Coordinates of C-alpha atoms (C1' of nucleotides) in Angstrom, one line a residue:
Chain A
X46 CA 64.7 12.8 -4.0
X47 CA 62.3 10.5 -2.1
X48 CA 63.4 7.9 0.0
X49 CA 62.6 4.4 -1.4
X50 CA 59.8 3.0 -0.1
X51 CA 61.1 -0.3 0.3
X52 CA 64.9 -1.9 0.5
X53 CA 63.9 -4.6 -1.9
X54 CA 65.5 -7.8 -1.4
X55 CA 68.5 -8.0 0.0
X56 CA 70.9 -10.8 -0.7
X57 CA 72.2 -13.1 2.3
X58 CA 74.9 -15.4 2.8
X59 CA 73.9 -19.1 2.9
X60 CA 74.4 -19.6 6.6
X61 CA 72.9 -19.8 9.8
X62 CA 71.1 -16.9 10.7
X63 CA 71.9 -15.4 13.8
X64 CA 69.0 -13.2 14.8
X65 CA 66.4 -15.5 16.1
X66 CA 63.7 -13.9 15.3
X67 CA 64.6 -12.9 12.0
X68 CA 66.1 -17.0 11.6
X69 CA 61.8 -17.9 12.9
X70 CA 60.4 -15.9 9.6
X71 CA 62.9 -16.6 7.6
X72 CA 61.8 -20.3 8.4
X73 CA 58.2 -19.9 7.9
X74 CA 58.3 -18.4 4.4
X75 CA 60.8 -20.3 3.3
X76 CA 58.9 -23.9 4.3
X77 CA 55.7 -22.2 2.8
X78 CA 58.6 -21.7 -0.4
X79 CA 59.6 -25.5 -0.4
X80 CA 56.3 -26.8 -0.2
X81 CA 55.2 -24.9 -2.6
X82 CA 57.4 -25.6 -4.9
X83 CA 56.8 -29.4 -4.2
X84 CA 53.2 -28.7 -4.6
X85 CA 54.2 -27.7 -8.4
X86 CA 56.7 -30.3 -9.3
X87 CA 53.5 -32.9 -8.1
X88 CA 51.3 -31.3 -10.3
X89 CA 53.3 -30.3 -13.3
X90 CA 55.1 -34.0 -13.5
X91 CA 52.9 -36.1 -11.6
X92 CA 55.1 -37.6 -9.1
X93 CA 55.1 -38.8 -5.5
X94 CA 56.7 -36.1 -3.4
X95 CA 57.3 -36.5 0.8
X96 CA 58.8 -33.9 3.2
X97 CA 59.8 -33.5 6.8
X98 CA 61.0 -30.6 8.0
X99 CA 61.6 -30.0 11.6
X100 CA 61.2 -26.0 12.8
X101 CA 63.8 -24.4 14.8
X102 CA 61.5 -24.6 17.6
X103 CA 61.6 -28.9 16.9
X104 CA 58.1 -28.6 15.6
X105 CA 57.6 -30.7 12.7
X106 CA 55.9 -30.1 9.3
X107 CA 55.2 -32.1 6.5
X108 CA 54.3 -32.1 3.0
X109 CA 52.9 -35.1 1.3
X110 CA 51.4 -35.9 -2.1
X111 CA 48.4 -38.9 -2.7
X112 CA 48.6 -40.6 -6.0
X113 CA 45.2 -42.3 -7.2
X114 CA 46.8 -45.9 -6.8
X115 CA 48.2 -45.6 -3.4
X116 CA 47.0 -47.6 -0.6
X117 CA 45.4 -44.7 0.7
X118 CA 43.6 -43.9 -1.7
X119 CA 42.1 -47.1 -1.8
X120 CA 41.5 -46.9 2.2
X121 CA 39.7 -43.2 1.2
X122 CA 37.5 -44.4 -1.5
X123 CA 36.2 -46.2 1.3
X124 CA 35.4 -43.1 3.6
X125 CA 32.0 -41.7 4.8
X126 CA 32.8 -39.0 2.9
X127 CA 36.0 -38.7 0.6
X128 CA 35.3 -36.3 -1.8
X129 CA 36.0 -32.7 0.4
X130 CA 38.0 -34.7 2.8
X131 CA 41.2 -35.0 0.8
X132 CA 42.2 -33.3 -2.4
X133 CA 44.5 -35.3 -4.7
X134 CA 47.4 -32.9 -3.6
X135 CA 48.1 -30.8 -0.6
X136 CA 50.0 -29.2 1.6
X137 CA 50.0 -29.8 5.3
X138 CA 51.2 -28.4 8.4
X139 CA 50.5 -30.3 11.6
X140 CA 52.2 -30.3 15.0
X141 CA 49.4 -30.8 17.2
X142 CA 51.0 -34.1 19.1
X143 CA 54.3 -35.5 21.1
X144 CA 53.5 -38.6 19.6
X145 CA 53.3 -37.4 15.9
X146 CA 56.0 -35.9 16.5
X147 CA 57.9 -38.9 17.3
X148 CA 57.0 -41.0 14.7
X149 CA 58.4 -38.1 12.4
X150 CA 61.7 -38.3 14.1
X151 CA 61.9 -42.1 13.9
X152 CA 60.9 -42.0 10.1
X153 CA 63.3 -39.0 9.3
X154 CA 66.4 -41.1 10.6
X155 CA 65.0 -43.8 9.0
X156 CA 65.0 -41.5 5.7
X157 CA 68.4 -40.6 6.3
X158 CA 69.6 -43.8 6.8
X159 CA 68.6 -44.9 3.6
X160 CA 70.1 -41.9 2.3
X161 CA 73.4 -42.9 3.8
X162 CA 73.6 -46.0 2.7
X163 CA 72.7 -44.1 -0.7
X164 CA 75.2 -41.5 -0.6
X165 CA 78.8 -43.5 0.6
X166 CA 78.0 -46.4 -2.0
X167 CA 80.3 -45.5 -5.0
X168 CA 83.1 -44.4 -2.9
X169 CA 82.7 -47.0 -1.0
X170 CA 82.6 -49.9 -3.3
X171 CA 86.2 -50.5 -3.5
X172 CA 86.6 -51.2 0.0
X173 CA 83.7 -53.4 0.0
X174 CA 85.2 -55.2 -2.8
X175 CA 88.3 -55.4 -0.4
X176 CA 86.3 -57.0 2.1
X177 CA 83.9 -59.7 0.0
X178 CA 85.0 -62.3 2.2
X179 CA 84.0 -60.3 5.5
X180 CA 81.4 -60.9 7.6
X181 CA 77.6 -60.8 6.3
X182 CA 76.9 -57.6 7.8
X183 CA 79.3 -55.5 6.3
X184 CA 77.6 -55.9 2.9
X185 CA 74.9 -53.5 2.3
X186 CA 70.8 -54.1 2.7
X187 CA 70.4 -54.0 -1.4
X188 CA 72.6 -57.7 -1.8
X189 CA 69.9 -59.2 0.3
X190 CA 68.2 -61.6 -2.3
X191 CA 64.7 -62.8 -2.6
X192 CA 65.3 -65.0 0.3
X193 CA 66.2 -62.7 2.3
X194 CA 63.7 -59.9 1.2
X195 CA 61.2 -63.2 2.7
X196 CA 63.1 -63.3 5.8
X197 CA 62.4 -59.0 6.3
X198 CA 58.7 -59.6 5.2
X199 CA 58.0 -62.1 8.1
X200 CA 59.8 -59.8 10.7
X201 CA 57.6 -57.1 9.4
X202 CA 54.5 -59.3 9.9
X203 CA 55.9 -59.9 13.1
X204 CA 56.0 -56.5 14.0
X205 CA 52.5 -55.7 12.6
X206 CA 51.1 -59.2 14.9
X207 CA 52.6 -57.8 17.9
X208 CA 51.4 -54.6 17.9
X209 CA 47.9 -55.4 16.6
X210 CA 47.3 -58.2 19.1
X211 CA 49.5 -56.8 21.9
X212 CA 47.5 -53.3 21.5
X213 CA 43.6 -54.7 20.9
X214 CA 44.2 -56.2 24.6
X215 CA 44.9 -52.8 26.1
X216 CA 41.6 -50.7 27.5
X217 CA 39.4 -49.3 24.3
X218 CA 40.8 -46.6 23.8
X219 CA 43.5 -46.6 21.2
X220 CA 44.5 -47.6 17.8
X221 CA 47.6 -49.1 16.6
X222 CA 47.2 -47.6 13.2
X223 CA 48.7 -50.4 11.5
X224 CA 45.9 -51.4 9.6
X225 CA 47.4 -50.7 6.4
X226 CA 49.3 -53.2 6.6
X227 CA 46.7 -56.2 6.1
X228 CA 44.6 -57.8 8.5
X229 CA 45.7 -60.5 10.9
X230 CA 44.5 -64.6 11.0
X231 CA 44.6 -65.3 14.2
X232 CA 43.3 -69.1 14.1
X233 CA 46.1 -69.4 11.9
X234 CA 48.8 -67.3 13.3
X235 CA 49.7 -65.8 10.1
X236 CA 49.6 -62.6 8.7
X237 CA 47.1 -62.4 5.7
X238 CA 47.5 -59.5 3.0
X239 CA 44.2 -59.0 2.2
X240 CA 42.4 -56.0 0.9
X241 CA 41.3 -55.1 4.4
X242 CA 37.9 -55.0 3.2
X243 CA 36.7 -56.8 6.6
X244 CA 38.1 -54.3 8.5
X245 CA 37.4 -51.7 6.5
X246 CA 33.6 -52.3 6.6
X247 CA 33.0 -52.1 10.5
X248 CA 35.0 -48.8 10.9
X249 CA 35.5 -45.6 9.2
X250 CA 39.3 -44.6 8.4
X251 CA 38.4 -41.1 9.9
X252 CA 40.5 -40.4 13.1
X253 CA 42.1 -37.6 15.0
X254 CA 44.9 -36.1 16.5
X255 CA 43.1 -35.6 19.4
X256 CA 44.5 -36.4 22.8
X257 CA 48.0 -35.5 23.9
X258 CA 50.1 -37.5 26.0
X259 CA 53.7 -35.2 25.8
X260 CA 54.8 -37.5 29.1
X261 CA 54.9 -40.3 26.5
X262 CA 57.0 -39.2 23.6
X263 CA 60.3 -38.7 25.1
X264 CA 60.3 -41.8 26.6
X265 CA 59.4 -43.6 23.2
X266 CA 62.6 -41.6 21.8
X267 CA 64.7 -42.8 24.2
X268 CA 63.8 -46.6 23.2
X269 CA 65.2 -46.3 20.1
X270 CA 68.7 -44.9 21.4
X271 CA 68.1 -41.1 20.1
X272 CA 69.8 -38.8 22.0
X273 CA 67.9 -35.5 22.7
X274 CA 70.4 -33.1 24.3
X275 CA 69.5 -30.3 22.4
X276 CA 66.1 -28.4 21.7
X277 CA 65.7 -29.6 17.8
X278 CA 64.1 -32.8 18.7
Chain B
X221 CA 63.9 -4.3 -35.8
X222 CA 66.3 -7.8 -34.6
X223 CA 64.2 -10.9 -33.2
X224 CA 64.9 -11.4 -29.9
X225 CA 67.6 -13.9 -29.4
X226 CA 65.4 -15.8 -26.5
X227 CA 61.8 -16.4 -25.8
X228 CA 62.8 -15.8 -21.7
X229 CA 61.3 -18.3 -19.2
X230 CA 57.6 -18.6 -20.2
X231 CA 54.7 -18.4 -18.1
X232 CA 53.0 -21.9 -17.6
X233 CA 50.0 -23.3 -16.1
X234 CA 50.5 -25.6 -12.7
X235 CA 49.2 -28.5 -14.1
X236 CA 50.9 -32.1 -15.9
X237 CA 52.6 -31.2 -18.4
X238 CA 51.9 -32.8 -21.7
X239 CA 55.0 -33.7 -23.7
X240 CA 56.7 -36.3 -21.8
X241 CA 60.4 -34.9 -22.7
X242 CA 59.6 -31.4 -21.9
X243 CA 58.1 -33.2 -18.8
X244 CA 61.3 -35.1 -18.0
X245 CA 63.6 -32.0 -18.4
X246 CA 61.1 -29.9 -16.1
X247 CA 61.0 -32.2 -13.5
X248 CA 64.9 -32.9 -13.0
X249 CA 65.2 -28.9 -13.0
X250 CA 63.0 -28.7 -10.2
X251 CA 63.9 -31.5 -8.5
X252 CA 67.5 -29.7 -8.1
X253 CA 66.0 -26.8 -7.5
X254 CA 63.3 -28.3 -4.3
X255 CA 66.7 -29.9 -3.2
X256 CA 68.6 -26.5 -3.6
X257 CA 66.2 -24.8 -1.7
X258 CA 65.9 -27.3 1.3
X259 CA 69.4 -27.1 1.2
X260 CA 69.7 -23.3 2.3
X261 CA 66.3 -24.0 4.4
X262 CA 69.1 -26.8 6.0
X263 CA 71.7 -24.0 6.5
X264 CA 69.9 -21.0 7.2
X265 CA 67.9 -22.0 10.0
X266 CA 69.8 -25.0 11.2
X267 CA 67.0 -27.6 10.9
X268 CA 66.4 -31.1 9.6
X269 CA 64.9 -31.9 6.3
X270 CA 64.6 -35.1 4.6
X271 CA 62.2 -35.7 1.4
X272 CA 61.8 -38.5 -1.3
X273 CA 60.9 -37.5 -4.5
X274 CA 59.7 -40.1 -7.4
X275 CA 60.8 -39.8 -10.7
X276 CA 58.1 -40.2 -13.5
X277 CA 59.7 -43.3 -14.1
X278 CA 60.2 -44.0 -10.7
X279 CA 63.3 -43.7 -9.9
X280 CA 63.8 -42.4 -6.3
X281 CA 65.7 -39.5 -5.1
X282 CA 66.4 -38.5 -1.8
X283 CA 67.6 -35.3 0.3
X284 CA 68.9 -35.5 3.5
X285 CA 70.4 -33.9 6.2
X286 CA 72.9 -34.7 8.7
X287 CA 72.8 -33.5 12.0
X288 CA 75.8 -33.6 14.4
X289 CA 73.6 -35.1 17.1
X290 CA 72.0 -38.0 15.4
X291 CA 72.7 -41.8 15.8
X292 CA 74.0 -41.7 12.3
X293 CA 76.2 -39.1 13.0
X294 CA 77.6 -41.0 16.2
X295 CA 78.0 -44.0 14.0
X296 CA 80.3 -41.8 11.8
X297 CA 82.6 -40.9 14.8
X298 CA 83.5 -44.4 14.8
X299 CA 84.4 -44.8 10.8
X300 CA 87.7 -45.3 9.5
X301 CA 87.4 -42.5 7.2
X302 CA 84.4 -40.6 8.6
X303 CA 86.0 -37.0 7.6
X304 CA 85.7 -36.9 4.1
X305 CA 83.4 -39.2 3.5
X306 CA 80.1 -37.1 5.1
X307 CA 79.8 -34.0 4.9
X308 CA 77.8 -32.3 7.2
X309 CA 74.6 -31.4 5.2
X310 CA 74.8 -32.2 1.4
X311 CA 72.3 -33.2 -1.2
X312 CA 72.2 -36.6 -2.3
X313 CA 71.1 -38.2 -5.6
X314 CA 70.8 -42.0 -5.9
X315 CA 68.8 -44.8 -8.0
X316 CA 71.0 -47.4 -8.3
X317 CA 69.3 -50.0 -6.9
X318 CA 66.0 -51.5 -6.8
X319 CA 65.6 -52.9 -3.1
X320 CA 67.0 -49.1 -1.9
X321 CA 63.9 -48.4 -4.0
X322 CA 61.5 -50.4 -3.0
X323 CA 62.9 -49.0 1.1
X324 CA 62.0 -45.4 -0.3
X325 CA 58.8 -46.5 -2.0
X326 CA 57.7 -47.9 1.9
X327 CA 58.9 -45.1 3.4
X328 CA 57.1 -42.9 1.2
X329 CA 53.8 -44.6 2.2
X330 CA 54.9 -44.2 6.0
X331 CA 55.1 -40.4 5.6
X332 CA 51.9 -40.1 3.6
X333 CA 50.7 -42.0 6.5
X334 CA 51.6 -39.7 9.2
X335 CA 50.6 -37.2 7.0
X336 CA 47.6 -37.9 6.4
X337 CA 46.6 -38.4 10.2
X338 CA 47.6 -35.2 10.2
X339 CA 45.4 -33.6 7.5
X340 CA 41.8 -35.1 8.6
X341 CA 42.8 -34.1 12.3
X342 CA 40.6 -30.9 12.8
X343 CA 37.9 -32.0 10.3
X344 CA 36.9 -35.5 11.7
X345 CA 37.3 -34.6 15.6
X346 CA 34.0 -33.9 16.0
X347 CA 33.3 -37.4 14.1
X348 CA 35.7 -39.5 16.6
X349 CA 34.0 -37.7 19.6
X350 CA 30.9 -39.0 18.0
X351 CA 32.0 -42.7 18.5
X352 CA 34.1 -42.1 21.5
X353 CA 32.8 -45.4 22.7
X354 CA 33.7 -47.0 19.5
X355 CA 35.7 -49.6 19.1
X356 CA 39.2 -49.3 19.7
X357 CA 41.0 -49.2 16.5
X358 CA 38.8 -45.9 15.6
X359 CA 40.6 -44.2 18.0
X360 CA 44.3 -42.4 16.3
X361 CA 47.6 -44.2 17.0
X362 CA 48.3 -40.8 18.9
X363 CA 45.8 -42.2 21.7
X364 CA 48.3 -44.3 22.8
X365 CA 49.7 -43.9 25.9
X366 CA 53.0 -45.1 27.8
X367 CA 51.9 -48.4 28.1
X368 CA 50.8 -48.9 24.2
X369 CA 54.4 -47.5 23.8
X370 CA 55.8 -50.0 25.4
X371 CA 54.2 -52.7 23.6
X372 CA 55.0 -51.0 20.7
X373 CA 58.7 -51.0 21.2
X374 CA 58.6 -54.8 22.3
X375 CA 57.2 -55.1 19.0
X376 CA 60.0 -53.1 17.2
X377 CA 62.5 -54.7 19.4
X378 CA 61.3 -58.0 18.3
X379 CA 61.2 -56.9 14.6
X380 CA 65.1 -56.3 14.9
X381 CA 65.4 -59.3 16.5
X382 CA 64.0 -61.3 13.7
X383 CA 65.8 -59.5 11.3
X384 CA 69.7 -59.9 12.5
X385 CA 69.1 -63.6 13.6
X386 CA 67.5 -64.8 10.5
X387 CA 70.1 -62.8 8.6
X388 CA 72.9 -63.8 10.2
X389 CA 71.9 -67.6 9.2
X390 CA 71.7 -67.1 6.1
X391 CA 75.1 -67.3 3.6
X392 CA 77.2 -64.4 4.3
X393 CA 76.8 -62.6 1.2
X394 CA 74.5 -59.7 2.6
X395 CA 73.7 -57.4 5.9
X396 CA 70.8 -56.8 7.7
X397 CA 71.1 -53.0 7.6
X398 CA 70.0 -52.8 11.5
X399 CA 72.6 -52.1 13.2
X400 CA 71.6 -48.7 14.1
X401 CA 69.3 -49.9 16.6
X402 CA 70.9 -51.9 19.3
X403 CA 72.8 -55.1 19.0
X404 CA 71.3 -58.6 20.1
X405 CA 72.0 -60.5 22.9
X406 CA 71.4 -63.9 21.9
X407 CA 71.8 -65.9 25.2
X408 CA 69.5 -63.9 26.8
X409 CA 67.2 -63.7 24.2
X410 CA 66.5 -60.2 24.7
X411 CA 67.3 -56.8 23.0
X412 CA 69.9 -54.5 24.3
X413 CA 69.9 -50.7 23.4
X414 CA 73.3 -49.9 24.0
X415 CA 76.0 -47.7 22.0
X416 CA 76.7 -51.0 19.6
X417 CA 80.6 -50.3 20.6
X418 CA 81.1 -54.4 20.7
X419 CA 79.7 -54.1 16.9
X420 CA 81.0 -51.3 15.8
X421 CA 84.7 -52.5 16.9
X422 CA 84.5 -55.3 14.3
X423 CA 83.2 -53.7 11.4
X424 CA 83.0 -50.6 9.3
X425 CA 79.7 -49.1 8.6
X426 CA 80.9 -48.6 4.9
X427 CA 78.9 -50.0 2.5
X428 CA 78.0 -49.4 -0.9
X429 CA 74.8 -49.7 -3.2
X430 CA 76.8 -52.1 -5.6
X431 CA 74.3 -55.3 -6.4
X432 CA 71.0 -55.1 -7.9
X433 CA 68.5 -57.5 -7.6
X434 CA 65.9 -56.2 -9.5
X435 CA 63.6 -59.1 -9.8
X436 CA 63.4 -59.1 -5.8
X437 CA 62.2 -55.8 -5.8
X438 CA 58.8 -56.0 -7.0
X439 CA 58.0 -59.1 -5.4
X440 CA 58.9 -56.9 -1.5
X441 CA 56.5 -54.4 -2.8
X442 CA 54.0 -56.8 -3.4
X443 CA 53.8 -58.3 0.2
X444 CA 53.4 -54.9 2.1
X445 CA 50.3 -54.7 -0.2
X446 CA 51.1 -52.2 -2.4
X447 CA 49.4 -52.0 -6.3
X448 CA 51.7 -51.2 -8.9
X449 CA 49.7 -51.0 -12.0
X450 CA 50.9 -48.1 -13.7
X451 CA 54.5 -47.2 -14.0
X452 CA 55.2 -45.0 -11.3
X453 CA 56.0 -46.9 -8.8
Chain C
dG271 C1' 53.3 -17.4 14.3
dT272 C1' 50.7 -15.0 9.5
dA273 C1' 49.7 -11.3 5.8
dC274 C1' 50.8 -7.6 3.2
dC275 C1' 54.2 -4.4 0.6
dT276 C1' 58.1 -3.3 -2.6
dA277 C1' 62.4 -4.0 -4.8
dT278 C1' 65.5 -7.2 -5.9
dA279 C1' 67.7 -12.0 -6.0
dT280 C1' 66.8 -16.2 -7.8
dA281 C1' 64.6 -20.0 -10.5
dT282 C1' 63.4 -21.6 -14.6
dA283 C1' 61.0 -22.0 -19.7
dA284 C1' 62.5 -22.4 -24.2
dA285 C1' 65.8 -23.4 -27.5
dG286 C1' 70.1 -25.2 -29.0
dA287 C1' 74.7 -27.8 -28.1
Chain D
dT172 C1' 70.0 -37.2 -19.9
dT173 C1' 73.0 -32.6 -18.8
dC174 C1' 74.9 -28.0 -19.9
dT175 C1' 74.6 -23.6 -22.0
dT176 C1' 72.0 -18.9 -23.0
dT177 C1' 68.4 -15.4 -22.6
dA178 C1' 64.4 -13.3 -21.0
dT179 C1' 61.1 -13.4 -17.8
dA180 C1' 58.3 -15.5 -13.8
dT181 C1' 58.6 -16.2 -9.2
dA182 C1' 60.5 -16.2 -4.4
dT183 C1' 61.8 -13.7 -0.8
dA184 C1' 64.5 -10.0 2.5
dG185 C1' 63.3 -6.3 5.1
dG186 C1' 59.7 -3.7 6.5
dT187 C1' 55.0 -2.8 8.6
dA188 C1' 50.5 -4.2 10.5

DNA sequence: GTACCTATATATAAAGA
DNA sequence: TTCTTTATATATAGGTA
């Protein structure tokens, strides 16, 4: 009898492939998979999705989802030309830029420290408990109270001041790409959380990952304190 | 002839789906199943994944990953219990509280951010060549180079700053949730990026999701700017 | 890296508990 | 919500180009 054209597909252990090669395409169809199937669950239930994924090779990916009533979308409605320039929901795949990339690694620690604090707090409550009269900072970032929340959203303004100001002294030839965050009085010395329409009307939201500055990035990681021994960042 | 006992799994069209139960059920199967599949994407190919998923009635979910050479996972070294409590790459489910919530709704917008500085890279280069002597904010955050880092990582080092010393005067019923990214050194008024041992030493990192505050919640969202008309978000 | 192919493993729609 | 069950749609392993 003939030989079968094909093995089919072969069932595989849930562990780290070995073969690199084989680990590489395993990889790429797989992320094309999870996207994919993100793609749907957007679609068929209307939700906000958001992905990371970081490729053997430290490249990273991302999936992302626009709702109409994002902040985004308001920024696009604003666009030279909006309509062809972003579909409600896609996928993408980027990995043009060192500094990209770092940003992704910040915000995917920051993602998993949220998910920490997520994932220890039942088992964890009793020894809280145990320790109500400790120090302030043993007690988790949700028992922060309004007051508190204010205290967070002036740092944050802080953070947005500095960087505006600090970067619109530099030579012409950047962008903080913190805009999103409101606009800044600077008679006043207060942030103001406007609509960003001023802004909005001198300059187009259009803008590139253009120019690559690799030399950059690893330095940037190390001000936060990540360690990068190993090839997967 | 008998009636078949099961209709099977029915082909369906990738768009919202109508009936809101049938929609609810769909969307916590895949939900588990996206998170089931970036799990093996986790374990076969060794690599890091983290995504936030929304709920239609916005609760947030989270995967993420661990990996052995992260700051998280150095900070888990130093746990009294750090064996059984964190596994090395597990899926995680949580909406318990609304400030964790309103964290994963900013985050969320961070990502779409990146993401979608990504997306319109190709497309609109030849547009940002076209104002290359634009102003500078036209120009994408990549641009930057080590200088604009370094202003940018005075700016987060001031943002942390703001945040443990206002917290730390306030009553000690809460934490700041910083830790991870240095300690302070108040007499000098300046931030020091070192391994947090002196902190560490004098506290757990265990805490818990245990108080909600949901009134706070809304009120965050409201001064990053966000709209939250419908009831997604 | 991506795109195709085939055979098979897996995910999941529908319905009921 | 969360679990079954069943039948079927879809994803994907192992090839090849």
């Amino acid at each position: 009898m003939a030989k079968k054209s094909s093995m089919g597909r072969q069932k595989i252990a849930i562990a780290k492939i070995p073969k690199k090669n084989h680990l590489q395409v395993t990889f790429s169809k797989r992320r094309s998979g999870l996207f994919k199937k993100a793609s749907e669950l957007c679609t068929l239930c209307g939700v906000e999705v958001a992905i990371i994924v970081f490729s053997p090779a430290g490249k990273p990916f991302s999936f992302g989802h626009h709702e109409v009533d994002t902040v985004i979308d308001r920024f696009l409605t604003r666009r030279p030309k909006p309509a062809e320039s972003v579909p409600a929901c896609q996928i993408l795949e980027a990995h043009r830029n060192n500094n990209i990339r770092e940003l992704n690694f910040v915000l995917a620690h920051l993602l998993n420290q949220v998910e920490f604090e997520r994932k220890n707090g039942e088992e964890l409550e009793r020894f809280r408990i145990a320790n109500e009269k400790g120090v302030w900072w043993e007690l988790p970032i949700e028992r922060l109270g309004t007051g508190e929340l204010e205290q967070l959203k002036l740092a944050m303004e802080e953070l947005r001041r500095n960087v505006v100001e600090q970067s619109s002294m530099l030579a012409g030839d950047h962008r903080s790409g913190m805009e999103l965050f409101g606009t800044v009085d600077h008679v006043h010395g207060s942030i103001q959380f406007q609509d960003c329409e001023d802004v909005l009307e001198t300059k187009p939201l259009d803008h590139v990952n253009g120019g690559i500055s690799s030399s950059s990035a690893p330095a940037f990681s190390n001000y936060l304190n990540f360690r990068r021994d190993d090839g997967i960042f």
